[in-house]
């Protein structure tokens, strides 16, 4: 299996293969960059078709975390882990204990969090063997101890991002009267709908669970539409909050919105769709910038910050997007390219001397 020549390899600092014959653990931890701090990222459990697929996924996701945390202003690097296995069939306490020991052996360079296929309870098993785990319990309104849920912070960050995009692209300071289509009314999407409705926005919503759509229609006076019709709703903003790849050749051709800003990960089906949006005059808020409220929440809860103080930390998302949109307009580039440059300015400058410093050293 190739690592250094894998297509997703991008100067990763460490790639660790973990195997435990007793539990059957086969896992890969990819640490992309730790210039800004330990690499925090989720643990994905998935029945990968091949080991190479698992490696490519770990490498790609770890790199993404470096960029996401740098732009969220967090003292964190980027990493990710994958367990090769079917979460519906192969979960055992022994498997997660072995994963905990693997992460522990990395001495804190990688901090493991929840991702698709793993739950907070799986992480709690790892935590018996490892101190580098990002799972936090909080007390809910009824006094019960529950696992912390980052979704409200994610929704709030997306709300701030929509505000920034509307100001930049529509020159409107208020969301009152702005028309927004939300694709997916799950943990993030429904909370986003509540925030937007409270700000006076007019909502078009869809979900493949009709109960959620009916609730938004009743509670938020939203207009419910079929899943296939959400991309062509007559709105200003399209907010993908369901699955990835919702921005593709077909949806771009249909969009009436002039802003795409939502919570979903990997919204662009292919990298070229960033340019395709720009060519249609549509402003795109890069997904990993606008949906960073979750990781901001996870990080600050882990270091002991009170939930009510975390909201102020999420405000950085609006500031960062304003900077990205401004530079993109000045340079005629896509927000996606500018976000990447800005992240690299932040995490690369920590160890690399600036050009001027290099120049002075030669004089
Ligand atoms: P969720 O599973 O709670 O909600 C997703 C919703 O989308 C569900 O209600 C589902 O029925 C609906 N859906 C699925 N396919 C659909 C389709 N084709 N058309 C319409 N609706 C569809 O997930 P979530 O936690 O709300 O996250 C939403 C997105 O945001 C995901 O892409 C997730 O990766 C991303 N995200 C979430 C967080 C977080 O804190 N939860 C953080 C960062 C990114």
XYZ file of C-alpha atoms in Angstrom, residues 104-260:
157
model
C -2.711 6.932 24.074
C 0.535 5.664 22.549
C 0.726 8.867 20.479
C 1.300 10.900 23.643
C -1.319 13.582 23.016
C -0.241 14.475 19.469
C -3.719 13.318 18.398
C -6.954 13.992 20.302
C -9.789 11.732 19.227
C -13.403 12.900 18.807
C -16.688 11.464 17.544
C -17.399 11.135 13.837
C -19.705 9.139 11.614
C -19.912 5.549 12.789
C -18.780 6.286 16.354
C -20.725 7.615 19.343
C -19.891 9.438 22.572
C -20.350 6.101 24.378
C -17.697 4.489 22.152
C -15.320 7.326 23.067
C -16.047 6.844 26.756
C -14.767 3.260 26.453
C -11.582 4.605 24.832
C -11.291 7.155 27.651
C -10.654 4.321 30.176
C -7.348 3.744 28.361
C -6.463 7.185 27.054
C -6.545 10.804 28.246
C -6.645 12.372 24.807
C -10.361 12.129 24.131
C -12.736 14.947 23.189
C -16.015 13.913 24.765
C -17.633 16.094 27.388
C -20.660 15.656 29.601
C -22.886 18.560 30.546
C -25.904 19.009 32.793
C -29.122 19.673 30.874
C -32.031 21.924 31.882
C -33.667 19.106 33.870
C -30.459 18.438 35.849
C -29.552 15.248 33.969
C -25.994 14.526 32.860
C -25.879 14.179 29.086
C -23.207 14.056 26.373
C -22.485 17.536 25.043
C -24.022 18.276 21.640
C -22.110 20.714 19.389
C -25.061 21.214 17.003
C -26.393 24.457 18.569
C -22.947 26.072 18.171
C -22.733 24.814 14.594
C -26.155 26.290 13.811
C -25.231 29.614 15.418
C -21.989 29.757 13.368
C -23.915 29.100 10.153
C -26.376 31.849 11.103
C -23.452 34.293 11.526
C -22.022 33.140 8.212
C -25.315 33.785 6.424
C -25.408 37.268 7.969
C -21.862 37.963 6.698
C -22.689 36.661 3.205
C -25.909 38.685 2.986
C -24.061 41.835 4.011
C -21.306 41.213 1.438
C -23.412 40.097 -1.509
C -26.814 41.725 -1.015
C -25.626 44.803 0.915
C -28.259 44.133 3.576
C -27.471 44.517 7.276
C -30.616 42.738 8.481
C -31.943 39.267 7.750
C -35.542 40.454 8.026
C -37.225 39.639 4.724
C -34.257 37.671 3.369
C -35.440 34.406 1.771
C -33.560 31.241 2.772
C -33.966 27.624 1.608
C -32.815 25.001 4.114
C -32.043 21.491 2.859
C -32.221 19.151 5.882
C -33.929 19.907 9.203
C -31.770 17.768 11.488
C -29.851 18.771 14.601
C -28.241 21.734 12.862
C -30.793 22.580 10.171
C -33.767 22.918 12.495
C -31.885 25.133 14.953
C -30.677 27.264 12.058
C -34.284 27.585 10.892
C -35.293 28.791 14.372
C -32.526 31.427 14.450
C -33.375 32.664 10.953
C -37.110 32.797 11.673
C -36.432 34.784 14.851
C -34.379 37.253 12.760
C -37.329 37.717 10.383
C -36.083 35.629 7.454
C -38.631 33.866 5.241
C -37.987 30.122 5.024
C -38.377 27.382 2.415
C -37.548 23.986 3.924
C -37.213 20.347 2.986
C -36.268 17.064 4.629
C -36.884 13.469 3.675
C -38.636 13.139 7.027
C -42.015 14.827 6.482
C -42.604 15.213 10.242
C -39.700 17.665 10.473
C -41.025 19.681 7.538
C -44.528 19.820 9.063
C -43.051 21.039 12.355
C -41.179 23.886 10.610
C -44.331 24.821 8.704
C -46.353 24.915 11.960
C -43.802 26.481 14.301
C -41.802 28.756 11.989
C -44.319 29.527 9.219
C -41.888 27.991 6.730
C -42.918 26.869 3.251
C -42.405 23.115 2.888
C -41.159 21.844 -0.477
C -40.234 18.434 -1.937
C -36.576 17.372 -1.600
C -36.013 17.614 -5.361
C -37.388 21.162 -5.511
C -35.331 22.848 -2.778
C -32.427 23.871 -5.056
C -34.780 25.831 -7.312
C -36.739 27.577 -4.523
C -37.150 31.328 -5.195
C -34.744 32.453 -2.477
C -31.685 34.616 -1.782
C -29.746 31.990 0.190
C -29.466 28.222 -0.227
C -28.352 26.483 2.995
C -27.338 22.821 2.507
C -27.696 21.151 5.939
C -28.121 17.484 4.973
C -25.565 15.448 3.074
C -22.456 16.308 1.049
C -22.192 16.944 -2.708
C -25.430 18.909 -2.916
C -23.630 21.539 -5.024
C -23.124 19.820 -8.358
C -23.686 20.492 -12.057
C -27.429 19.838 -11.793
C -28.100 21.948 -8.684
C -25.892 24.853 -9.808
C -27.875 25.092 -13.039
C -31.143 25.251 -11.048
C -30.164 27.569 -8.182
C -32.076 30.814 -7.903
C -30.191 31.798 -4.754
C -27.166 34.071 -5.128
C -25.619 32.818 -1.882
C -24.786 29.238 -0.817
